[in-house]
Amino acid sequence: MDYTEKAVRHVNTYGGIIVDVDVDMVKLPNGAVTMREVVHHPGGVCIAAVDEAGLVSMVRQYRYPFQTHLWELPAGKLEPGEEPFPAAKRELSEETGLEAENWQLLGQIYTSPGFSTETLYIYLATGLHQGAAHPDPNEFLDVEKWPMDTLLSRIATGEIRDAKTVVGGLRAASAMGTI
């Protein structure tokens, strides 16, 4: 059966710095009309940077919506017109100072398809060379290198709650034959 919802009316309700929010009236397959809120996001990248010793670069940042610090894989949003691969290289360098010889796209994920258009591209970066990190002026973070087993353990226990880090860590471990 086709469960496609058809837009009846569209209202752009908010244009922000990072996201735009729309409210649409949609006709459901049963003929009823309801509202759908859609957060339009430019998308982003997430990088599992793993060195020759099997250590994964992690960043610790304060996340205002949850009022806490989180450990995450390096990541960032796409700039207007930017393709995912150059963005991944840029973000890894900005946040950790690392450059990679080898890159593998591990796929893409929809972060919350019930209301957001955000698509994240997950990469594995190896053959790493250390340079100087140069985070954005309003970006404050710590960088640590963890054994892959530590990342996987913290994912398994629920200590790591950031979805892109969970998916990126598991996909990187799978690509490397660790799990």
Coordinates of N, CA, C and O in Angstrom, one line a residue, residues 36-175:
R36 N 2.6 18.6 9.8 CA 3.9 18.1 9.9 C 4.9 19.2 10.1 O 4.9 20.2 9.3
E37 N 5.7 19.2 11.1 CA 6.8 20.2 11.3 C 8.0 19.6 10.7 O 8.4 18.4 11.0
V38 N 8.7 20.3 9.9 CA 10.0 19.9 9.3 C 11.1 20.8 9.6 O 11.0 22.0 9.3
V39 N 12.2 20.3 10.2 CA 13.4 21.1 10.4 C 14.3 20.8 9.2 O 14.8 19.7 9.1
H40 N 14.6 21.8 8.5 CA 15.5 21.7 7.3 C 16.9 22.0 7.8 O 17.2 23.1 8.3
H41 N 17.8 21.0 7.7 CA 19.2 21.2 8.2 C 20.1 20.9 7.0 O 19.9 20.0 6.1
P42 N 21.3 21.6 6.9 CA 22.2 21.4 5.7 C 22.9 20.1 5.7 O 23.5 19.7 4.6
G43 N 22.8 19.3 6.7 CA 23.5 18.0 6.8 C 24.9 18.2 7.3 O 25.4 19.3 7.6
G44 N 25.6 17.1 7.5 CA 26.9 17.2 8.1 C 27.8 15.9 7.9 O 27.4 15.0 7.1
V45 N 28.9 15.9 8.5 CA 29.8 14.8 8.4 C 30.3 14.4 9.8 O 30.2 15.1 10.8
C46 N 30.7 13.1 9.9 CA 31.2 12.5 11.1 C 32.4 11.7 10.7 O 32.3 10.9 9.8
I47 N 33.5 11.8 11.5 CA 34.7 11.1 11.1 C 35.3 10.2 12.2 O 35.5 10.7 13.3
A48 N 35.4 8.9 11.9 CA 36.1 8.0 12.8 C 37.6 8.0 12.3 O 37.9 7.4 11.3
A49 N 38.4 8.8 13.0 CA 39.8 8.8 12.7 C 40.6 7.8 13.5 O 40.7 8.0 14.8
V50 N 41.2 6.8 12.9 CA 41.8 5.7 13.6 C 43.3 5.7 13.2 O 43.6 5.5 12.1
D51 N 44.1 5.8 14.2 CA 45.6 5.8 13.9 C 46.1 4.3 13.8 O 45.4 3.3 14.0
E52 N 47.4 4.2 13.5 CA 48.0 2.9 13.3 C 48.0 2.0 14.5 O 48.1 0.8 14.4
A53 N 47.9 2.6 15.7 CA 47.8 1.8 17.0 C 46.4 1.4 17.3 O 46.1 0.8 18.3
G54 N 45.4 1.8 16.4 CA 44.0 1.5 16.7 C 43.3 2.5 17.6 O 42.2 2.2 18.1
L55 N 43.9 3.6 17.8 CA 43.3 4.7 18.7 C 42.4 5.6 17.9 O 42.7 6.0 16.8
V56 N 41.2 5.9 18.4 CA 40.2 6.7 17.8 C 40.2 8.1 18.4 O 40.2 8.2 19.6
S57 N 40.3 9.1 17.6 CA 40.3 10.5 18.0 C 38.8 10.8 18.4 O 37.9 10.7 17.7
M58 N 38.7 11.3 19.7 CA 37.4 11.7 20.2 C 37.5 13.2 20.7 O 38.6 13.7 21.1
V59 N 36.4 13.9 20.6 CA 36.3 15.3 21.0 C 35.3 15.4 22.1 O 34.2 14.8 22.0
R60 N 35.5 16.2 23.1 CA 34.6 16.5 24.2 C 34.1 17.9 24.1 O 34.9 18.8 24.0
Q61 N 32.8 18.1 24.0 CA 32.2 19.4 23.8 C 31.0 19.6 24.7 O 30.3 18.6 25.0
Y62 N 30.7 20.8 25.1 CA 29.5 21.1 25.8 C 28.4 21.2 24.8 O 28.5 21.9 23.8
R63 N 27.3 20.5 25.1 CA 26.1 20.5 24.2 C 25.0 21.2 25.0 O 24.4 20.6 25.9
Y64 N 24.7 22.4 24.6 CA 23.8 23.3 25.3 C 22.4 22.6 25.4 O 21.8 22.7 26.5
P65 N 21.8 22.0 24.3 CA 20.4 21.5 24.5 C 20.3 20.5 25.6 O 19.3 20.4 26.2
F66 N 21.4 19.8 25.9 CA 21.3 18.7 27.0 C 22.0 19.2 28.2 O 22.1 18.4 29.2
Q67 N 22.6 20.4 28.2 CA 23.3 21.0 29.4 C 24.4 20.0 30.0 O 24.4 19.9 31.2
T68 N 25.2 19.5 29.1 CA 26.2 18.6 29.5 C 27.3 18.5 28.5 O 27.2 18.9 27.3
H69 N 28.5 18.0 28.9 CA 29.6 17.7 28.0 C 29.4 16.3 27.5 O 29.0 15.4 28.2
L70 N 29.7 16.1 26.2 CA 29.6 14.8 25.5 C 30.9 14.5 24.8 O 31.5 15.4 24.2
W71 N 31.3 13.2 24.8 CA 32.4 12.7 24.0 C 31.8 12.3 22.7 O 30.8 11.5 22.7
E72 N 32.4 12.7 21.6 CA 31.9 12.5 20.3 C 33.0 12.3 19.3 O 34.1 12.7 19.5
L73 N 32.7 11.6 18.2 CA 33.6 11.6 17.1 C 33.7 13.0 16.5 O 32.7 13.8 16.5
P74 N 34.8 13.4 15.9 CA 34.8 14.8 15.2 C 33.7 14.8 14.2 O 33.5 13.9 13.4
A75 N 33.1 16.0 14.1 CA 32.0 16.1 13.2 C 31.7 17.6 12.9 O 32.2 18.5 13.6
G76 N 30.9 17.9 12.0 CA 30.4 19.3 11.7 C 29.4 19.3 10.6 O 29.2 18.4 9.9
K77 N 28.9 20.5 10.5 CA 27.8 20.7 9.4 C 28.4 21.1 8.1 O 29.5 21.7 8.1
L78 N 27.7 20.8 7.1 CA 28.1 21.3 5.7 C 27.9 22.8 5.6 O 26.8 23.3 6.0
E79 N 28.8 23.4 5.0 CA 28.6 24.8 4.6 C 27.8 24.9 3.3 O 27.7 23.9 2.6
P80 N 27.2 26.1 3.0 CA 26.3 26.2 1.8 C 27.2 25.8 0.6 O 28.3 26.3 0.4
G81 N 26.6 24.8 -0.2 CA 27.3 24.4 -1.4 C 28.4 23.4 -1.2 O 29.0 22.9 -2.2
E82 N 28.8 23.1 0.0 CA 29.9 22.2 0.3 C 29.5 20.7 0.1 O 28.5 20.3 0.6
E83 N 30.4 20.0 -0.5 CA 30.2 18.5 -0.6 C 30.7 17.8 0.7 O 31.6 18.4 1.4
P84 N 30.2 16.6 1.0 CA 30.6 16.0 2.2 C 32.1 15.6 2.4 O 32.6 15.9 3.5
F85 N 32.7 15.1 1.4 CA 34.1 14.7 1.5 C 35.1 15.9 1.9 O 35.8 15.8 2.9
P86 N 35.0 17.0 1.2 CA 35.8 18.2 1.6 C 35.5 18.7 3.0 O 36.3 19.1 3.8
A87 N 34.2 18.6 3.4 CA 33.8 19.0 4.7 C 34.4 18.1 5.8 O 34.8 18.5 6.8
A88 N 34.4 16.8 5.5 CA 35.0 15.8 6.4 C 36.5 16.1 6.6 O 37.0 16.2 7.8
K89 N 37.2 16.4 5.6 CA 38.6 16.8 5.7 C 38.8 18.1 6.5 O 39.7 18.2 7.4
R90 N 38.0 19.0 6.2 CA 38.0 20.3 6.9 C 37.7 20.1 8.4 O 38.5 20.6 9.2
E91 N 36.7 19.4 8.7 CA 36.3 19.3 10.1 C 37.3 18.5 10.9 O 37.6 18.8 12.1
L92 N 37.9 17.4 10.3 CA 38.9 16.7 11.0 C 40.1 17.5 11.4 O 40.6 17.5 12.5
S93 N 40.5 18.3 10.4 CA 41.7 19.2 10.6 C 41.3 20.3 11.6 O 42.2 20.5 12.5
E94 N 40.2 20.9 11.5 CA 39.8 22.0 12.4 C 39.8 21.5 13.9 O 40.4 22.1 14.8
E95 N 39.1 20.4 14.1 CA 38.9 19.9 15.5 C 40.0 19.2 16.1 O 40.2 19.2 17.3
T96 N 40.8 18.4 15.3 CA 41.9 17.6 15.9 C 43.3 17.9 15.3 O 44.2 17.5 15.9
G97 N 43.4 18.7 14.2 CA 44.7 18.9 13.6 C 45.1 17.8 12.7 O 46.2 17.8 12.2
L98 N 44.3 16.7 12.6 CA 44.7 15.6 11.8 C 44.4 15.7 10.3 O 43.4 16.3 10.0
E99 N 45.3 15.1 9.5 CA 45.0 14.9 8.1 C 45.2 13.4 7.9 O 46.0 12.8 8.5
A100 N 44.4 12.9 6.9 CA 44.4 11.5 6.6 C 44.8 11.2 5.2 O 44.4 11.9 4.3
E101 N 45.5 10.1 5.0 CA 45.9 9.7 3.7 C 44.8 8.8 3.1 O 44.6 8.9 1.9
N102 N 44.0 8.1 3.9 CA 43.0 7.2 3.4 C 41.6 7.5 4.0 O 41.5 7.8 5.2
W103 N 40.7 7.6 3.1 CA 39.3 7.9 3.5 C 38.4 6.8 2.9 O 38.5 6.4 1.8
Q104 N 37.4 6.4 3.8 CA 36.4 5.5 3.3 C 35.0 6.0 3.8 O 34.8 6.2 5.0
L105 N 34.1 6.2 2.8 CA 32.7 6.6 3.2 C 32.0 5.3 3.7 O 32.0 4.3 3.1
L106 N 31.5 5.4 5.0 CA 30.9 4.3 5.6 C 29.4 4.4 5.5 O 28.6 3.7 6.2
G107 N 28.9 5.4 4.7 CA 27.5 5.5 4.5 C 26.9 6.8 5.1 O 27.7 7.7 5.5
Q108 N 25.6 6.9 5.0 CA 25.0 8.1 5.5 C 23.8 7.7 6.4 O 23.3 6.6 6.3
I109 N 23.4 8.6 7.3 CA 22.3 8.3 8.2 C 21.4 9.5 8.3 O 21.8 10.6 8.1
Y110 N 20.1 9.3 8.5 CA 19.2 10.3 8.8 C 19.1 10.4 10.3 O 18.7 9.4 11.0
T111 N 19.4 11.6 10.9 CA 19.5 11.7 12.3 C 18.2 11.5 13.1 O 18.1 11.0 14.1
S112 N 17.1 12.1 12.5 CA 15.8 12.0 13.1 C 14.7 12.2 12.0 O 14.2 13.3 11.9
P113 N 14.4 11.2 11.2 CA 13.6 11.4 10.0 C 12.1 11.7 10.3 O 11.4 12.1 9.4
G114 N 11.7 11.7 11.6 CA 10.4 12.0 11.9 C 10.1 13.5 11.8 O 8.9 13.9 11.7
F115 N 11.2 14.3 11.8 CA 11.0 15.8 11.8 C 12.1 16.5 11.1 O 12.0 17.7 10.9
S116 N 13.3 15.9 10.8 CA 14.4 16.6 10.3 C 14.9 16.1 9.0 O 14.9 14.9 8.8
T117 N 15.4 17.0 8.2 CA 16.0 16.6 6.9 C 17.5 16.3 7.0 O 18.2 16.0 6.0
E118 N 18.1 16.4 8.2 CA 19.5 16.3 8.4 C 20.0 14.9 8.0 O 19.5 13.9 8.4
T119 N 21.0 14.9 7.1 CA 21.7 13.7 6.7 C 23.2 13.8 7.1 O 23.8 14.9 6.8
L120 N 23.7 12.8 7.7 CA 25.1 12.8 8.1 C 25.9 11.8 7.3 O 25.4 10.6 7.2
Y121 N 27.0 12.1 6.8 CA 27.9 11.3 6.1 C 29.0 10.8 7.0 O 29.7 11.6 7.6
I122 N 29.1 9.5 7.2 CA 30.1 8.9 8.1 C 31.3 8.4 7.3 O 31.2 7.7 6.4
Y123 N 32.5 8.8 7.8 CA 33.8 8.5 7.2 C 34.7 7.8 8.2 O 34.7 8.1 9.4
L124 N 35.5 6.9 7.6 CA 36.7 6.3 8.3 C 37.9 7.0 7.7 O 38.1 7.0 6.5
A125 N 38.7 7.5 8.6 CA 40.0 8.2 8.2 C 41.2 7.4 8.8 O 41.2 7.2 10.0
T126 N 42.1 7.0 8.0 CA 43.3 6.3 8.5 C 44.5 6.9 7.8 O 44.4 7.7 6.9
G127 N 45.7 6.4 8.2 CA 46.9 7.0 7.6 C 47.1 8.4 8.1 O 47.2 9.4 7.3
L128 N 47.0 8.6 9.4 CA 46.8 10.0 10.0 C 48.2 10.7 10.2 O 49.2 10.0 10.5
H129 N 48.2 12.0 10.0 CA 49.3 12.8 10.3 C 48.9 14.0 11.1 O 47.9 14.6 10.8
Q130 N 49.6 14.2 12.2 CA 49.2 15.3 13.2 C 49.7 16.6 12.8 O 50.8 16.8 12.4
G131 N 48.8 17.6 12.8 CA 49.1 19.0 12.6 C 48.5 19.8 13.8 O 48.1 19.2 14.8
A132 N 48.3 21.1 13.6 CA 47.7 21.9 14.7 C 46.2 22.0 14.4 O 45.8 22.3 13.3
A133 N 45.5 21.8 15.5 CA 44.0 22.0 15.4 C 43.7 23.5 15.3 O 44.5 24.3 15.8
H134 N 42.6 23.8 14.7 CA 42.2 25.2 14.5 C 40.7 25.3 14.5 O 40.1 25.6 13.5
P135 N 40.1 25.1 15.7 CA 38.7 25.1 15.8 C 38.1 26.5 15.5 O 38.8 27.5 15.5
D136 N 36.8 26.5 15.1 CA 36.1 27.7 14.9 C 36.2 28.6 16.1 O 36.4 28.1 17.3
P137 N 36.2 29.9 16.0 CA 36.3 30.9 17.1 C 35.4 30.6 18.3 O 35.8 30.8 19.5
N138 N 34.2 30.1 18.1 CA 33.2 29.8 19.1 C 33.1 28.3 19.4 O 32.1 27.9 20.0
E139 N 34.1 27.6 19.1 CA 34.1 26.1 19.3 C 35.2 25.8 20.4 O 36.4 26.1 20.2
F140 N 34.8 25.2 21.5 CA 35.6 24.8 22.6 C 35.6 23.3 22.8 O 34.5 22.8 23.1
L141 N 36.7 22.7 22.7 CA 36.7 21.2 22.8 C 38.0 20.7 23.3 O 39.0 21.3 23.2
D142 N 38.0 19.4 23.8 CA 39.1 18.7 24.2 C 39.2 17.5 23.2 O 38.2 17.0 22.8
V143 N 40.5 17.1 23.0 CA 40.7 15.9 22.1 C 41.4 14.9 22.9 O 42.4 15.2 23.6
E144 N 41.0 13.6 22.8 CA 41.6 12.5 23.4 C 41.6 11.3 22.3 O 40.8 11.3 21.4
K145 N 42.6 10.4 22.5 CA 42.6 9.2 21.7 C 42.3 8.0 22.5 O 42.9 7.9 23.6
W146 N 41.3 7.3 22.1 CA 40.8 6.1 22.9 C 41.1 4.8 22.1 O 40.9 4.8 20.8
P147 N 41.4 3.7 22.7 CA 41.4 2.4 22.0 C 40.0 2.2 21.5 O 39.0 2.5 22.1
M148 N 39.9 1.5 20.3 CA 38.6 1.2 19.8 C 37.7 0.4 20.7 O 36.5 0.7 20.8
D149 N 38.4 -0.5 21.5 CA 37.6 -1.3 22.5 C 36.9 -0.4 23.5 O 35.8 -0.7 24.0
T150 N 37.6 0.7 23.9 CA 37.0 1.7 24.9 C 35.8 2.3 24.3 O 34.8 2.4 25.0
L151 N 35.9 2.8 23.1 CA 34.8 3.4 22.4 C 33.6 2.4 22.3 O 32.5 2.8 22.7
L152 N 33.9 1.2 21.9 CA 32.8 0.2 21.7 C 32.2 -0.1 23.1 O 31.0 -0.3 23.2
S153 N 33.0 -0.2 24.1 CA 32.5 -0.5 25.5 C 31.6 0.6 26.0 O 30.5 0.4 26.5
R154 N 32.0 1.9 25.7 CA 31.2 3.0 26.2 C 29.9 3.2 25.3 O 28.9 3.7 25.8
I155 N 30.0 2.7 24.1 CA 28.7 2.6 23.3 C 27.8 1.6 23.9 O 26.6 1.8 24.1
A156 N 28.3 0.4 24.2 CA 27.5 -0.7 24.7 C 26.9 -0.4 26.0 O 25.8 -0.8 26.3
T157 N 27.6 0.3 26.9 CA 27.0 0.6 28.2 C 26.1 1.8 28.2 O 25.4 2.1 29.2
G158 N 26.0 2.5 27.1 CA 25.2 3.7 27.0 C 25.8 5.0 27.4 O 25.2 6.0 27.5
E159 N 27.1 4.9 27.8 CA 27.8 6.2 28.2 C 27.9 7.1 27.0 O 27.8 8.3 27.2
I160 N 28.1 6.6 25.8 CA 28.1 7.4 24.6 C 26.6 7.4 24.1 O 26.1 6.3 23.7
R161 N 26.0 8.6 24.1 CA 24.6 8.7 23.7 C 24.4 9.4 22.3 O 23.3 9.5 21.8
D162 N 25.5 10.1 21.9 CA 25.4 10.8 20.6 C 25.3 9.8 19.5 O 26.1 8.9 19.2
A163 N 24.2 9.9 18.7 CA 23.9 9.0 17.7 C 24.9 8.8 16.6 O 25.3 7.7 16.2
K164 N 25.5 10.0 16.1 CA 26.5 9.9 15.1 C 27.7 9.1 15.5 O 28.4 8.4 14.8
T165 N 28.1 9.3 16.8 CA 29.2 8.6 17.4 C 29.0 7.1 17.6 O 29.8 6.3 17.3
V166 N 27.8 6.8 18.0 CA 27.4 5.4 18.1 C 27.5 4.7 16.7 O 28.1 3.7 16.5
V167 N 26.8 5.3 15.7 CA 26.8 4.7 14.4 C 28.2 4.7 13.8 O 28.7 3.7 13.2
G168 N 28.9 5.9 13.9 CA 30.3 6.0 13.3 C 31.2 5.0 14.0 O 32.1 4.4 13.3
G169 N 31.2 4.9 15.3 CA 32.1 3.9 16.0 C 31.8 2.5 15.6 O 32.7 1.7 15.3
L170 N 30.5 2.1 15.5 CA 30.2 0.7 15.1 C 30.5 0.4 13.7 O 31.1 -0.6 13.3
R171 N 30.3 1.4 12.8 CA 30.6 1.2 11.4 C 32.1 1.1 11.1 O 32.6 0.3 10.3
A172 N 32.8 2.0 11.8 CA 34.3 2.0 11.7 C 34.9 0.6 12.2 O 35.7 0.0 11.6
A173 N 34.4 0.2 13.4 CA 34.9 -1.1 13.9 C 34.5 -2.2 13.0 O 35.4 -3.1 12.7
S174 N 33.4 -2.2 12.4 CA 33.0 -3.2 11.4 C 33.9 -3.2 10.2 O 34.4 -4.2 9.7
A175 N 34.1 -2.0 9.6 CA 34.9 -1.8 8.4 C 36.4 -2.3 8.7 O 37.0 -2.8 7.8

